[in-house]
N, CA, C and O atoms as a GROMACS GRO file, in nm:
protein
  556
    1UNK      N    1  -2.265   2.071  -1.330
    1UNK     CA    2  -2.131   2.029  -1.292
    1UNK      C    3  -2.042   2.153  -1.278
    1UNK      O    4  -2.045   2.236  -1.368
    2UNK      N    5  -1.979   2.168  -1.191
    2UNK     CA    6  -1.894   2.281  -1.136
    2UNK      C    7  -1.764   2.252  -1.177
    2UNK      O    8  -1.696   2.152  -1.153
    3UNK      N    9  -1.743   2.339  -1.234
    3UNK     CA   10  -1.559   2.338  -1.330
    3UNK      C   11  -1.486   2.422  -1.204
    3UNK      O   12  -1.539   2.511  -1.137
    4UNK      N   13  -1.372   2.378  -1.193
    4UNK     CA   14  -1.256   2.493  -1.143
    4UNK      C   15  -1.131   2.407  -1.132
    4UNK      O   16  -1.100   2.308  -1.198
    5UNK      N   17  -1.049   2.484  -1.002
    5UNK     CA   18  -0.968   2.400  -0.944
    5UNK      C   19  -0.986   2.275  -0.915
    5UNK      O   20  -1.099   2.251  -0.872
    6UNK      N   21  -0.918   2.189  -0.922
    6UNK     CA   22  -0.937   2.056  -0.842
    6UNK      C   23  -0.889   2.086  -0.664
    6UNK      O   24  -0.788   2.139  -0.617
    7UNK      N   25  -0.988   2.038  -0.612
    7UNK     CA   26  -0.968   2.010  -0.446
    7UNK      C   27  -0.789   2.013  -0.393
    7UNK      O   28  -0.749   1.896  -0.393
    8UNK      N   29  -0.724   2.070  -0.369
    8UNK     CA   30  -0.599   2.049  -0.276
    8UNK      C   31  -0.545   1.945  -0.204
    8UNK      O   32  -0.457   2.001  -0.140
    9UNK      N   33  -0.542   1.809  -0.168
    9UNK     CA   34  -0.538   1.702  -0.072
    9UNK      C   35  -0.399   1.729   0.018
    9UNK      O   36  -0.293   1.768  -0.032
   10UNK      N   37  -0.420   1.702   0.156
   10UNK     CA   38  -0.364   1.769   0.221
   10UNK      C   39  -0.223   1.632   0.256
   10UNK      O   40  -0.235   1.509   0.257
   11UNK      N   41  -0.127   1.701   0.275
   11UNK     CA   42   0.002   1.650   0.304
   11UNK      C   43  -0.003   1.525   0.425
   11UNK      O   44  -0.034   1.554   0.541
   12UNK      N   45   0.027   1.404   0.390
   12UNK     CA   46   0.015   1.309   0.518
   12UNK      C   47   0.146   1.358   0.630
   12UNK      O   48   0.269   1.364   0.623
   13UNK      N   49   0.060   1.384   0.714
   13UNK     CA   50   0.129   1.429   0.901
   13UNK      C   51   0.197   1.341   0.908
   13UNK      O   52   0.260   1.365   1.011
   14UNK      N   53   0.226   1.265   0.876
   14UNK     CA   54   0.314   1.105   0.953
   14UNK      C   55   0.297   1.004   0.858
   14UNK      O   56   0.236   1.012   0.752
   15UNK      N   57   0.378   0.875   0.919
   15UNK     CA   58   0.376   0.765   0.864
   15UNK      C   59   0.245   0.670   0.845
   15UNK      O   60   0.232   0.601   0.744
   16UNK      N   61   0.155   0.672   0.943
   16UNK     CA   62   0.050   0.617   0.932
   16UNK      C   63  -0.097   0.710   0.860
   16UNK      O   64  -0.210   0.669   0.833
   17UNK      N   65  -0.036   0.845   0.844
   17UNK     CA   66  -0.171   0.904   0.793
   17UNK      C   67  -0.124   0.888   0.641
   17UNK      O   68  -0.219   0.889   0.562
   18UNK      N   69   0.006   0.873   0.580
   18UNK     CA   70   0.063   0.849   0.455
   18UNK      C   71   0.021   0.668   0.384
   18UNK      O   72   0.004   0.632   0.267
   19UNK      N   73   0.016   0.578   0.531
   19UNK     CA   74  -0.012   0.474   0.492
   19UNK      C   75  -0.211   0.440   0.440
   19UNK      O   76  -0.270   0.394   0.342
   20UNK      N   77  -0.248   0.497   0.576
   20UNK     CA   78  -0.368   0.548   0.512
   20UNK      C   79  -0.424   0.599   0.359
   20UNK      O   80  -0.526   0.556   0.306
   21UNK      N   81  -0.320   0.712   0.295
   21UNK     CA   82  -0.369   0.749   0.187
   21UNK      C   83  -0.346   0.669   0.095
   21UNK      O   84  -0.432   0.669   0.006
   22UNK      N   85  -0.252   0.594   0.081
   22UNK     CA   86  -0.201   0.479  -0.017
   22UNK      C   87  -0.270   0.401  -0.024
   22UNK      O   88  -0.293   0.352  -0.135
   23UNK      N   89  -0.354   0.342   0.127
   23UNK     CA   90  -0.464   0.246   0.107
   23UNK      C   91  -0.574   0.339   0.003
   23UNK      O   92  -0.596   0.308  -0.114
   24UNK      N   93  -0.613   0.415   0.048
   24UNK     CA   94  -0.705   0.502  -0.073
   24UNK      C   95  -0.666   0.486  -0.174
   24UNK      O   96  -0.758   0.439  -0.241
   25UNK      N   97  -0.576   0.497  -0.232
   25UNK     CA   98  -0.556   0.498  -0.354
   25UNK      C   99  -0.554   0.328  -0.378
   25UNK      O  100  -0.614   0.288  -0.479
   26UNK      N  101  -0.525   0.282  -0.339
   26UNK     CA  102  -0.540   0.084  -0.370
   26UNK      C  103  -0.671   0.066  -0.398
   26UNK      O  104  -0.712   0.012  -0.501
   27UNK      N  105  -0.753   0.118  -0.292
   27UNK     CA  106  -0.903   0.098  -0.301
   27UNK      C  107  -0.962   0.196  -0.434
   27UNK      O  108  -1.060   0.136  -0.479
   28UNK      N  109  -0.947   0.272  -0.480
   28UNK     CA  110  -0.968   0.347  -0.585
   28UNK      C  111  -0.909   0.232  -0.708
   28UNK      O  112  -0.985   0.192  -0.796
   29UNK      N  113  -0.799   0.197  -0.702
   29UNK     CA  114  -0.731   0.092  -0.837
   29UNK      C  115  -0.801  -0.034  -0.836
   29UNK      O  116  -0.764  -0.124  -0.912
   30UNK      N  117  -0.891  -0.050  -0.763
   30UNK     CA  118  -0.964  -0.194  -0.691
   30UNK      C  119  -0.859  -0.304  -0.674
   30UNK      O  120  -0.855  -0.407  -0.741
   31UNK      N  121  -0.763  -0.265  -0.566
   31UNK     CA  122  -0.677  -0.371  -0.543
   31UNK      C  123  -0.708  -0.479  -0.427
   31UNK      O  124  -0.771  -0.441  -0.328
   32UNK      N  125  -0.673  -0.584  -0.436
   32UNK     CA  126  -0.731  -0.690  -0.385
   32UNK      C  127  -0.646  -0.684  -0.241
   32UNK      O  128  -0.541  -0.622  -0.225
   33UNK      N  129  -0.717  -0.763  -0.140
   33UNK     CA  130  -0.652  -0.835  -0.010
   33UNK      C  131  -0.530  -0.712   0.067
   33UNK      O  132  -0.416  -0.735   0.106
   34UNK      N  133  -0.576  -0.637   0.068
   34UNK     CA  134  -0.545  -0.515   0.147
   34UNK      C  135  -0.495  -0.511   0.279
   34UNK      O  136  -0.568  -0.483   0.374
   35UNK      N  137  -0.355  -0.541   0.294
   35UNK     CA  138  -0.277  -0.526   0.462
   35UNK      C  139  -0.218  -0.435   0.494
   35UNK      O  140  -0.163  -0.399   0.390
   36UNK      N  141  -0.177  -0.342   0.600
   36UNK     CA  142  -0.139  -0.288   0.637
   36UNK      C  143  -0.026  -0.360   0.741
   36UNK      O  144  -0.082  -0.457   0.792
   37UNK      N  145   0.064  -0.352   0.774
   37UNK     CA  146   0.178  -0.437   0.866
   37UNK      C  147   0.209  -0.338   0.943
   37UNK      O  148   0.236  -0.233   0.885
   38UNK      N  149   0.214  -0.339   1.091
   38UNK     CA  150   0.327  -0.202   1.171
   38UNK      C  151   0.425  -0.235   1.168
   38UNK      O  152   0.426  -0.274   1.285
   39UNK      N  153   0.540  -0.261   1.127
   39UNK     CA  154   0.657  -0.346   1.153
   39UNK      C  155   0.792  -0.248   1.196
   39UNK      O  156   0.909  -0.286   1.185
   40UNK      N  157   0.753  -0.133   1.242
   40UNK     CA  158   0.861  -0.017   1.333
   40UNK      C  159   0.877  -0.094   1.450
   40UNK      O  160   0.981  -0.048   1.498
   41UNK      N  161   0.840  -0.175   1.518
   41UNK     CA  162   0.905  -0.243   1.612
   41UNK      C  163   1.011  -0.359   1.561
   41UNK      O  164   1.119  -0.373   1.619
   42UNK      N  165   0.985  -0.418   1.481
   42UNK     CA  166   1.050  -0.568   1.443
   42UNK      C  167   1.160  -0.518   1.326
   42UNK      O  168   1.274  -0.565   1.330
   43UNK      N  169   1.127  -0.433   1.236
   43UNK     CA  170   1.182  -0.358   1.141
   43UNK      C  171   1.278  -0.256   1.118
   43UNK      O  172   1.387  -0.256   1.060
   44UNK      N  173   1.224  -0.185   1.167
   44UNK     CA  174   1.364  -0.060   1.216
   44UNK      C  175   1.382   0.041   1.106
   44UNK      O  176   1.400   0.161   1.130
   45UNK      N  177   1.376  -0.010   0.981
   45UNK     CA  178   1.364   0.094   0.894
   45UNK      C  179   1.236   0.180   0.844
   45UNK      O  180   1.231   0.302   0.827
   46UNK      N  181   1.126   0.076   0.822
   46UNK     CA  182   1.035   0.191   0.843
   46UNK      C  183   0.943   0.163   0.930
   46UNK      O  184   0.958   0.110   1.040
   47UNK      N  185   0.847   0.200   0.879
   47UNK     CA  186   0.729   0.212   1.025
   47UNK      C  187   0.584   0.111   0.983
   47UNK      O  188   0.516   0.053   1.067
   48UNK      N  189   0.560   0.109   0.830
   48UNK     CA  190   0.451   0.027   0.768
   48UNK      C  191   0.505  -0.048   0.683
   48UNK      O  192   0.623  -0.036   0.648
   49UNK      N  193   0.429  -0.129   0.642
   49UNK     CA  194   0.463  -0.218   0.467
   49UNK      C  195   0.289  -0.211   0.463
   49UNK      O  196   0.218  -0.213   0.563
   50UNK      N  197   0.243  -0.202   0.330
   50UNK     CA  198   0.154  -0.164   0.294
   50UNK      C  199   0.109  -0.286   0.177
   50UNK      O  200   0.125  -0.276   0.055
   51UNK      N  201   0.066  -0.366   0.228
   51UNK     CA  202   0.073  -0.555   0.106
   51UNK      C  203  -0.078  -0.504   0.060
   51UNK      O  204  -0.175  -0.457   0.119
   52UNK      N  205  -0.040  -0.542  -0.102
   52UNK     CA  206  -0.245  -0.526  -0.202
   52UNK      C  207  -0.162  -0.599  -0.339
   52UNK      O  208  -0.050  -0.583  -0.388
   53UNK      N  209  -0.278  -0.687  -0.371
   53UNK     CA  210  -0.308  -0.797  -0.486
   53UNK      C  211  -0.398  -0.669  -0.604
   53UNK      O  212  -0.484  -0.581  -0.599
   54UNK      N  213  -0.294  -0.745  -0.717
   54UNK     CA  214  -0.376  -0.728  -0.826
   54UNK      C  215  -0.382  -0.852  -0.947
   54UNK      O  216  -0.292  -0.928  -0.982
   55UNK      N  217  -0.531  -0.840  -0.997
   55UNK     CA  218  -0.573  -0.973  -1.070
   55UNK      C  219  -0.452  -0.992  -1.198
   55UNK      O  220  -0.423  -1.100  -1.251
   56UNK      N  221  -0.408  -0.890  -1.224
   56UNK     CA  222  -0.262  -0.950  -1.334
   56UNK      C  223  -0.150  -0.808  -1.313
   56UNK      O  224  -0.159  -0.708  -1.242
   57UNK      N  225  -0.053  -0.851  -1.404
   57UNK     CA  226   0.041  -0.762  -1.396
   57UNK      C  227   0.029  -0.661  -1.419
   57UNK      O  228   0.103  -0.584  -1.358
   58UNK      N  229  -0.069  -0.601  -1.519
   58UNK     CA  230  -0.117  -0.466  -1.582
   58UNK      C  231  -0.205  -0.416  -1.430
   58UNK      O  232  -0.214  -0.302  -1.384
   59UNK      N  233  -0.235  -0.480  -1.402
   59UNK     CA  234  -0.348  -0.436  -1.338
   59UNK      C  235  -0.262  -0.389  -1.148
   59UNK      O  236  -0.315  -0.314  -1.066
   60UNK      N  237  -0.135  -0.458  -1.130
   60UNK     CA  238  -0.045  -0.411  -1.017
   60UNK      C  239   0.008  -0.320  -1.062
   60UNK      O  240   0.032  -0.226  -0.985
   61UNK      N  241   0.052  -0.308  -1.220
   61UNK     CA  242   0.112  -0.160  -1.249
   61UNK      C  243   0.006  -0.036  -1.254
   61UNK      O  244   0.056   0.073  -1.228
   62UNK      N  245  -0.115  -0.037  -1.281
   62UNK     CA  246  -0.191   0.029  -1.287
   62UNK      C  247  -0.231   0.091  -1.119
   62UNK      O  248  -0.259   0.208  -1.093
   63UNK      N  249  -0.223  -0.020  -1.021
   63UNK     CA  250  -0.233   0.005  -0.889
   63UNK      C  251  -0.108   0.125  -0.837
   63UNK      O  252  -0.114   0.242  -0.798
   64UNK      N  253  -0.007   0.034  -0.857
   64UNK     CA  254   0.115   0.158  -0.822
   64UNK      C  255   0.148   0.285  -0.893
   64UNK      O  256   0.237   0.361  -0.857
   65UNK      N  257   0.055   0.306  -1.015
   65UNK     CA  258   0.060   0.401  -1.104
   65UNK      C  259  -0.024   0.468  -0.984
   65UNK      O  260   0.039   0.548  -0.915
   66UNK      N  261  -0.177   0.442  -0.947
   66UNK     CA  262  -0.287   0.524  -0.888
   66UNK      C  263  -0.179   0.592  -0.752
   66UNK      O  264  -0.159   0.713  -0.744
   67UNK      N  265  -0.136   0.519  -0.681
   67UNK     CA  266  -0.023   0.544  -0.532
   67UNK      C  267   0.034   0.680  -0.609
   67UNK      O  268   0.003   0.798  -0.592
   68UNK      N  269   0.123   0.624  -0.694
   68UNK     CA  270   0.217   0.700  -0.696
   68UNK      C  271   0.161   0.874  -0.764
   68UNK      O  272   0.222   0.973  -0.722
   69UNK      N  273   0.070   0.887  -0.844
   69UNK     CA  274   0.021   0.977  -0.870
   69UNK      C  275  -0.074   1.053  -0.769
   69UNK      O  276  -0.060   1.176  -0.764
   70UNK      N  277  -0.164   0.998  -0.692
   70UNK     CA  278  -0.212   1.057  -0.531
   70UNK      C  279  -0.117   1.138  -0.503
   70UNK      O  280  -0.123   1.258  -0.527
   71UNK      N  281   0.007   1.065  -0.438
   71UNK     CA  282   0.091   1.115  -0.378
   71UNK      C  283   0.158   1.248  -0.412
   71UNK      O  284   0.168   1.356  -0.354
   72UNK      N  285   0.212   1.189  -0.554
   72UNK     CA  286   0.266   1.314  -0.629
   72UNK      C  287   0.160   1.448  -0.612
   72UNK      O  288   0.221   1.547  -0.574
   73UNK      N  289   0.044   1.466  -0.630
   73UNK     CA  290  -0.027   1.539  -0.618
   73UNK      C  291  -0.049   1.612  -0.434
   73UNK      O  292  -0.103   1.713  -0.387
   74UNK      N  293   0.004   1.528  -0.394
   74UNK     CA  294   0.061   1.634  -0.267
   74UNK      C  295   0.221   1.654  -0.217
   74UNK      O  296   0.272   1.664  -0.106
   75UNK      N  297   0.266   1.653  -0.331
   75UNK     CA  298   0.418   1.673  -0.285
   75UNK      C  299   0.492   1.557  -0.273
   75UNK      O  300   0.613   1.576  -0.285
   76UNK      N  301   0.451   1.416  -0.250
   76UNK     CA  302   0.558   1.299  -0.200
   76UNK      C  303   0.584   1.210  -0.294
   76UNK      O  304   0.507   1.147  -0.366
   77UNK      N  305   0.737   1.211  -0.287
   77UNK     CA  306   0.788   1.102  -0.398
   77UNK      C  307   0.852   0.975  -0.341
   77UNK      O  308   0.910   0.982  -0.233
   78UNK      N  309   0.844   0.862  -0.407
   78UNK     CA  310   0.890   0.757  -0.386
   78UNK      C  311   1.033   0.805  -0.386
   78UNK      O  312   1.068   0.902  -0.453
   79UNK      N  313   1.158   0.695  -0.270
   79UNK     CA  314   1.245   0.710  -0.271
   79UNK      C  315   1.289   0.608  -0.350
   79UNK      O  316   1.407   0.633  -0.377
   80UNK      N  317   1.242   0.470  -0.418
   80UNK     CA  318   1.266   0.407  -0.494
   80UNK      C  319   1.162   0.317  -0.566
   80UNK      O  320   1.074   0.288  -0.485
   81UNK      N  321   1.139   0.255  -0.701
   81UNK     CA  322   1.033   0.163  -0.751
   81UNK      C  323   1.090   0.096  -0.795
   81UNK      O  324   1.121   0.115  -0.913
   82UNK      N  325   1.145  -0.038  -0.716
   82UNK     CA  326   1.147  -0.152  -0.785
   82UNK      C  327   1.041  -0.277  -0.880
   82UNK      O  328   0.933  -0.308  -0.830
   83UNK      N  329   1.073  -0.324  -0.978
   83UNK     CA  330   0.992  -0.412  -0.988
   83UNK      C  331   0.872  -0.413  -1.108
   83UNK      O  332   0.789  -0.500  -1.134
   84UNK      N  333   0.894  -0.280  -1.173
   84UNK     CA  334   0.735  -0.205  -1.186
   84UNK      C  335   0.687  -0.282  -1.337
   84UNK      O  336   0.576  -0.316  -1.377
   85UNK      N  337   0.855  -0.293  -1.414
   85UNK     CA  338   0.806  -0.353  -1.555
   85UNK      C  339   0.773  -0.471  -1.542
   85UNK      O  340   0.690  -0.505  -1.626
   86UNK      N  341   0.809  -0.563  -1.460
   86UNK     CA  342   0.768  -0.732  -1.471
   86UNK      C  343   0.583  -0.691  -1.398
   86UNK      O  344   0.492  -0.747  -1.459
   87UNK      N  345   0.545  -0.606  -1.286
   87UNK     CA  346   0.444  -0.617  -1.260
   87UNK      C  347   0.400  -0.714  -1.200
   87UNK      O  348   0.281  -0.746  -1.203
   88UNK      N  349   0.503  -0.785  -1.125
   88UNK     CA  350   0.465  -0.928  -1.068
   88UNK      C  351   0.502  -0.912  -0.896
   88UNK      O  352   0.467  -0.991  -0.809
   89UNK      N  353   0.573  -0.801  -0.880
   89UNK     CA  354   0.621  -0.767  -0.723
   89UNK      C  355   0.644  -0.608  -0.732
   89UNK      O  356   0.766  -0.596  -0.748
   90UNK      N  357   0.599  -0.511  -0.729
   90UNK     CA  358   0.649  -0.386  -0.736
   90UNK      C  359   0.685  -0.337  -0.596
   90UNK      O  360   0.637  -0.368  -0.487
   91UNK      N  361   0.762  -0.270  -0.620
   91UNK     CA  362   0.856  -0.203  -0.441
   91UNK      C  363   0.850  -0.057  -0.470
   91UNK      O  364   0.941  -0.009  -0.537
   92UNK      N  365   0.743   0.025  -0.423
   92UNK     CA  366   0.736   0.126  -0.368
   92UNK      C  367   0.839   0.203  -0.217
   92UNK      O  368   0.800   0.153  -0.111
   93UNK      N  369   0.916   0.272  -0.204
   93UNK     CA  370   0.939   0.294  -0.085
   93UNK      C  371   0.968   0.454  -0.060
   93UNK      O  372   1.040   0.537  -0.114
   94UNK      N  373   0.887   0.453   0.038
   94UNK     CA  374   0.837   0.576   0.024
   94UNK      C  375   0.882   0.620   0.207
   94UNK      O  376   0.813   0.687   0.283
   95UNK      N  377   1.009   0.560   0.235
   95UNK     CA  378   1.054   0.592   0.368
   95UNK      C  379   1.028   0.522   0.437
   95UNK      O  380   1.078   0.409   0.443
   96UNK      N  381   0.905   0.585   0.543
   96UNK     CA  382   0.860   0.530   0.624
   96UNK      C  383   0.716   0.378   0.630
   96UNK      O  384   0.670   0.294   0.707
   97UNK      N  385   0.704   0.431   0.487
   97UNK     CA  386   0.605   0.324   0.405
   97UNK      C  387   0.659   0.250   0.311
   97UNK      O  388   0.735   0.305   0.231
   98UNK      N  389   0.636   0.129   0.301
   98UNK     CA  390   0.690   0.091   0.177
   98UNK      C  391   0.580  -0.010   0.168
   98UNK      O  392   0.513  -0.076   0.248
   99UNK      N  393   0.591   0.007   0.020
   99UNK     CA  394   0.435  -0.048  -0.072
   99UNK      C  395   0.493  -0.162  -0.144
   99UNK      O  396   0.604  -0.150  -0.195
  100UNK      N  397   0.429  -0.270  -0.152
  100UNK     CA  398   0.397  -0.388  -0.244
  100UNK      C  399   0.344  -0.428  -0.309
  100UNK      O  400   0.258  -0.496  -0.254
  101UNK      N  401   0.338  -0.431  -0.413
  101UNK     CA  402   0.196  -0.450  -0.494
  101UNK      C  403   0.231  -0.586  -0.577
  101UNK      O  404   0.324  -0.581  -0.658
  102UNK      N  405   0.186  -0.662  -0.566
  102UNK     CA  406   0.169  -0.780  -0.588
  102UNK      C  407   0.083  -0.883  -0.684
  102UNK      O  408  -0.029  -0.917  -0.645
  103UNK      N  409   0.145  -0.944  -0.837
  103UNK     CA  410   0.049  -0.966  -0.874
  103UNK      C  411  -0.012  -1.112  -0.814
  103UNK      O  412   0.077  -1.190  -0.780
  104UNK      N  413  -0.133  -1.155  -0.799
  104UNK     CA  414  -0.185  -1.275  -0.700
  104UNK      C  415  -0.129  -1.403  -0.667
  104UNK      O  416  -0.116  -1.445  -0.553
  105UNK      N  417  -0.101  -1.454  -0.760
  105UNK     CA  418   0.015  -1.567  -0.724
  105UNK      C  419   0.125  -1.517  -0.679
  105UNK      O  420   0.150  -1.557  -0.566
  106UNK      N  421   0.225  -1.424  -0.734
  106UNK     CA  422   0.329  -1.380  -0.677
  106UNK      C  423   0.320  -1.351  -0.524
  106UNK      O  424   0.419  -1.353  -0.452
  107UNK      N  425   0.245  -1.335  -0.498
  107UNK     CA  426   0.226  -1.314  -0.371
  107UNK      C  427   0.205  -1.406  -0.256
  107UNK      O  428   0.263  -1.391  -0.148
  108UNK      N  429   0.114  -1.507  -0.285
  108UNK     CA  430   0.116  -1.629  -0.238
  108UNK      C  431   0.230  -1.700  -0.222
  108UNK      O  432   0.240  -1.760  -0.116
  109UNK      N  433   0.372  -1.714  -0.344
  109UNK     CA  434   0.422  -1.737  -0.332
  109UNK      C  435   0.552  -1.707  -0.212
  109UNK      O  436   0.607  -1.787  -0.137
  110UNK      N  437   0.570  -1.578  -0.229
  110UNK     CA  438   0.661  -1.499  -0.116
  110UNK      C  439   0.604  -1.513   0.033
  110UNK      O  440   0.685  -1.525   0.125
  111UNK      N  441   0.487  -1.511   0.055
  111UNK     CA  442   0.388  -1.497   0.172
  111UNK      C  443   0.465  -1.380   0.229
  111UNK      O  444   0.537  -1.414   0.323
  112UNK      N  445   0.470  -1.270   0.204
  112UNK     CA  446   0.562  -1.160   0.311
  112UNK      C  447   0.485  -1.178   0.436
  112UNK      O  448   0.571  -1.196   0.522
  113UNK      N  449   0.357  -1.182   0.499
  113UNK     CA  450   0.269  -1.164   0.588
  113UNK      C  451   0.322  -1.266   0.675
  113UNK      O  452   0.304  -1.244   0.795
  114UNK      N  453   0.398  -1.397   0.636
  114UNK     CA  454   0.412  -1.472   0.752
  114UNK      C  455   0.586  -1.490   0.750
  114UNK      O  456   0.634  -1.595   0.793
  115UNK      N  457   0.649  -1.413   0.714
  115UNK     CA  458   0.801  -1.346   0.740
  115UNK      C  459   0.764  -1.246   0.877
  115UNK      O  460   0.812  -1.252   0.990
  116UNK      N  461   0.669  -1.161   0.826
  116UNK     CA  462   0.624  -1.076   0.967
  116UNK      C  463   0.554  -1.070   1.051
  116UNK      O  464   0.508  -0.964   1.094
  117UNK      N  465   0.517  -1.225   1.114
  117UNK     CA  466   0.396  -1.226   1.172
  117UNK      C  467   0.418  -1.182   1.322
  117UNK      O  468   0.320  -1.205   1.394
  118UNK      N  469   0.509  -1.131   1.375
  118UNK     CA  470   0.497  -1.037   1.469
  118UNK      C  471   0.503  -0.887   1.462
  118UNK      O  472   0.573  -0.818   1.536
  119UNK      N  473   0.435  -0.848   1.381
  119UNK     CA  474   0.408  -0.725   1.338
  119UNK      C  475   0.243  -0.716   1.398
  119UNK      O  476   0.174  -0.808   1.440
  120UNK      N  477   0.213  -0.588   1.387
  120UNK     CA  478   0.057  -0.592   1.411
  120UNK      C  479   0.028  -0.564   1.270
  120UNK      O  480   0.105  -0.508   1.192
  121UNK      N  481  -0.120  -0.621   1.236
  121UNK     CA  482  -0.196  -0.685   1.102
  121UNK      C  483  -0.299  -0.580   1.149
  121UNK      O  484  -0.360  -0.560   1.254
  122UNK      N  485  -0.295  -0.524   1.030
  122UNK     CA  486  -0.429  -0.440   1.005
  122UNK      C  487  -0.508  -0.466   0.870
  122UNK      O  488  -0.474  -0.397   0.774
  123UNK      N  489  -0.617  -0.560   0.853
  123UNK     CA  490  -0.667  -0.565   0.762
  123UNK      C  491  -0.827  -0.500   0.737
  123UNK      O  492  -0.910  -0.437   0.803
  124UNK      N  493  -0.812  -0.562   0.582
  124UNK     CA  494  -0.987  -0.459   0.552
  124UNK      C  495  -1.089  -0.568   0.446
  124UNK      O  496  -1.052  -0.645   0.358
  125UNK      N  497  -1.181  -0.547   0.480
  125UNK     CA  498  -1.240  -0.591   0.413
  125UNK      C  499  -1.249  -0.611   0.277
  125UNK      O  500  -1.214  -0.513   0.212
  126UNK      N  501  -1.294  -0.729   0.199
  126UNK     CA  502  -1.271  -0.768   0.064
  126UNK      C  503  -1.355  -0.640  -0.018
  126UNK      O  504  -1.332  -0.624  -0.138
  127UNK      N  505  -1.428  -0.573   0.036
  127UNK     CA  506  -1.516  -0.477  -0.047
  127UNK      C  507  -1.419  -0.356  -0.034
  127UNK      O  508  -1.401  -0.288  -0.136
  128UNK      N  509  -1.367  -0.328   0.063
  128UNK     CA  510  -1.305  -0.186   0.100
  128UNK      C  511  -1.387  -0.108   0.137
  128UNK      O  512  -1.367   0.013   0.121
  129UNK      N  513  -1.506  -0.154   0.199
  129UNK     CA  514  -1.557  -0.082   0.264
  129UNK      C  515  -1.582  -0.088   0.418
  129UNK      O  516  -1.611  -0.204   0.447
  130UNK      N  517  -1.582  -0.006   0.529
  130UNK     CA  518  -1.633  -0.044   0.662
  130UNK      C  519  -1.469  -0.009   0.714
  130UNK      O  520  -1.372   0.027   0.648
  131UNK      N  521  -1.482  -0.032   0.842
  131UNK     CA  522  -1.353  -0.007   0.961
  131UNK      C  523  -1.288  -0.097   0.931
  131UNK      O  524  -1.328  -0.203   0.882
  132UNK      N  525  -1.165  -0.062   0.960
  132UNK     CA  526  -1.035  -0.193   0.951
  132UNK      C  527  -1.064  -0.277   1.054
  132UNK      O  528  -1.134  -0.256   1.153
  133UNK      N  529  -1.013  -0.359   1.027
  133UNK     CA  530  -1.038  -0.518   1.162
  133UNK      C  531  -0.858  -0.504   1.212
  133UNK      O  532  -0.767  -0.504   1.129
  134UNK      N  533  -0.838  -0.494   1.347
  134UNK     CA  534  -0.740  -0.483   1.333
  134UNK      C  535  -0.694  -0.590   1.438
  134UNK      O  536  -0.785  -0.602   1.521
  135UNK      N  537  -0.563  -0.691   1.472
  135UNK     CA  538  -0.535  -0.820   1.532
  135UNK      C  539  -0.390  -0.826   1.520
  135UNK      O  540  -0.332  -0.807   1.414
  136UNK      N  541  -0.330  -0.853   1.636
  136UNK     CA  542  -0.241  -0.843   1.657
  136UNK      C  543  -0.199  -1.017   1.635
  136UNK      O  544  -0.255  -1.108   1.696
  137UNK      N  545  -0.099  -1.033   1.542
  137UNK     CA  546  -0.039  -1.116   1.502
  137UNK      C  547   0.010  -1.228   1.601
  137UNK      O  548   0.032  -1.182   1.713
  138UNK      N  549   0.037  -1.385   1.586
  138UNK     CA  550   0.108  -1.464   1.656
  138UNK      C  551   0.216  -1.441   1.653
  138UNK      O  552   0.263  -1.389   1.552
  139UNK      N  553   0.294  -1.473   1.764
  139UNK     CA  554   0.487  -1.454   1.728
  139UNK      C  555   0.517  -1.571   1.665
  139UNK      O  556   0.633  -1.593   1.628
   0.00000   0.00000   0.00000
């Protein structure tokens, strides 16, 4: 096993290579039901919403803990975290991204996905593994 530095991870170029890394880090926290939303057309303020389930509240704070520490480790800070002690809706916003983390019912309940269903839907598979499926939403 090779000791040293840890690897450097490089600064997200944009809004979608930032949304990208956040999904990494979801998939690393094993967060559930994984969306990506474009909603810079319908939205105006930012450019993604970034929707992921976790099986309880510890386990959504533990998710937005993994985000937010990635990130930090290349320079980017949340501009605000709502939500984080109940663990039942957390609000990441990170500008042009803004993250949700959701514990499973809570989520069901709000349905954010069909508030925005003219957004384009980028989803992923229940494993997190393989290419995104990506489908452009009904109006």
């Amino acid at each position: 096993m090779k000791i040293g530095r840890p690897k450097k991870k490089t600064t997200p170029a944009n809004s979608k290579e930032l949304a990208k890394q956040i999904v990494n880090a979801c998939e690393e926290a094993k967060g559930q039901d994984l969306v990506i939303l474009n909603v810079s057309e319908v939205f105006g303020l930012s450019d993604y919403f970034v929707i992921v389930s976790g099986r309880s509240d510890r386990q959504s704070q533990g998710i937005s803990n993994r985000i937010l520490n990635e990130l930090k480790e290349v320079g980017v800070e949340p501009t605000a975290i709502e939500g984080y002690e109940g663990g039942q809706w957390i609000l990441m916003d990170y500008d042009d991204v803004i993250v949700h983390v959701f514990y499973g019912p809570t989520r069901d309940y709000y349905d954010l996905e069909s508030l925005w269903l003219s957004a384009e839907k980028i989803t992923f598979p229940a494993s997190g593994k393989g290419a995104a499926n990506k489908d452009k939403a009904a109006a």
